[in-house]
Amino acid sequence: NHCNASAQKRAASPYKGVTRHRNKWRASVTLHGVTQVLGSYVTQEEAAEAYNNAASRLHGEFHRPNSVGMACA
């Protein structure tokens, strides 16, 4: 399943669920094919934390959290 997949290798951000959008970082999470945008953040790390919180709540034990501050590209 895709709930515990890692971030894409060629993505702008090394964090799963974080993309660049209009000079900010957007966090989003997908559940049952529906993407929920969590908001826009100044830093990638803030967006990754927002993703971690939402993914934990939505996917429970199957979520794969971002290691904020220790991302590897």
Coordinates of C-alpha atoms in Angstrom, one line a residue:
N1 CA 0.0 0.0 0.0
H2 CA 1.1 3.6 -0.4
C3 CA 0.4 4.7 3.2
N4 CA 3.9 3.7 4.2
A5 CA 5.8 4.6 1.0
S6 CA 8.8 6.9 1.2
A7 CA 9.2 10.3 -0.5
Q8 CA 10.0 10.3 -4.3
K9 CA 13.7 10.5 -5.2
R10 CA 13.4 13.4 -7.7
A11 CA 11.0 15.5 -5.6
A12 CA 11.8 19.2 -4.7
S13 CA 11.6 18.3 -1.0
P14 CA 13.1 15.2 0.6
Y15 CA 10.1 15.0 2.9
K16 CA 7.0 12.9 2.0
G17 CA 3.8 14.9 1.6
V18 CA 5.7 18.2 1.1
T19 CA 5.8 20.1 -2.2
R20 CA 6.8 23.6 -3.4
H21 CA 3.9 25.9 -4.0
R22 CA 4.1 29.7 -4.7
N23 CA 7.4 30.3 -2.8
K24 CA 6.1 28.3 0.2
W25 CA 6.0 24.7 1.1
R26 CA 2.6 22.8 1.0
A27 CA 1.8 19.8 3.1
S28 CA -0.8 17.3 1.9
V29 CA -1.8 13.8 2.8
T30 CA -3.9 11.3 0.8
L31 CA -6.4 8.8 2.1
H32 CA -8.6 6.6 -0.1
G33 CA -7.5 8.5 -3.2
V34 CA -8.6 11.9 -1.8
T35 CA -5.8 14.4 -1.2
Q36 CA -6.2 16.8 1.7
V37 CA -4.1 19.9 1.7
L38 CA -2.9 20.7 5.2
G39 CA -1.7 24.2 4.5
S40 CA 1.3 26.3 3.3
Y41 CA 4.4 26.8 5.5
V42 CA 7.5 28.9 5.3
T43 CA 9.9 26.0 5.8
Q44 CA 10.0 22.4 4.6
E45 CA 10.4 21.2 8.2
E46 CA 7.2 22.9 9.3
A47 CA 5.3 21.3 6.4
A48 CA 6.9 17.9 7.2
E49 CA 5.7 18.2 10.9
A50 CA 2.2 19.0 9.7
Y51 CA 2.3 15.9 7.4
N52 CA 3.5 13.8 10.3
N53 CA 0.7 14.8 12.6
A54 CA -2.0 14.3 9.9
A55 CA -0.6 11.0 8.6
S56 CA -0.4 9.6 12.2
R57 CA -4.0 10.5 12.8
L58 CA -5.3 9.2 9.5
H59 CA -3.1 6.2 8.9
G60 CA -2.4 5.1 12.5
E61 CA 0.2 2.5 12.9
F62 CA 0.8 2.3 9.1
H63 CA 2.1 5.8 8.6
R64 CA 5.7 6.5 7.8
P65 CA 6.8 9.7 9.5
N66 CA 9.3 12.1 8.1
S67 CA 12.6 12.4 10.1
V68 CA 12.5 16.2 10.4
G69 CA 15.9 17.7 10.5
M70 CA 17.5 14.5 9.3
A71 CA 16.1 14.3 5.8
C72 CA 18.2 12.6 3.1
A73 CA 17.7 13.4 -0.5

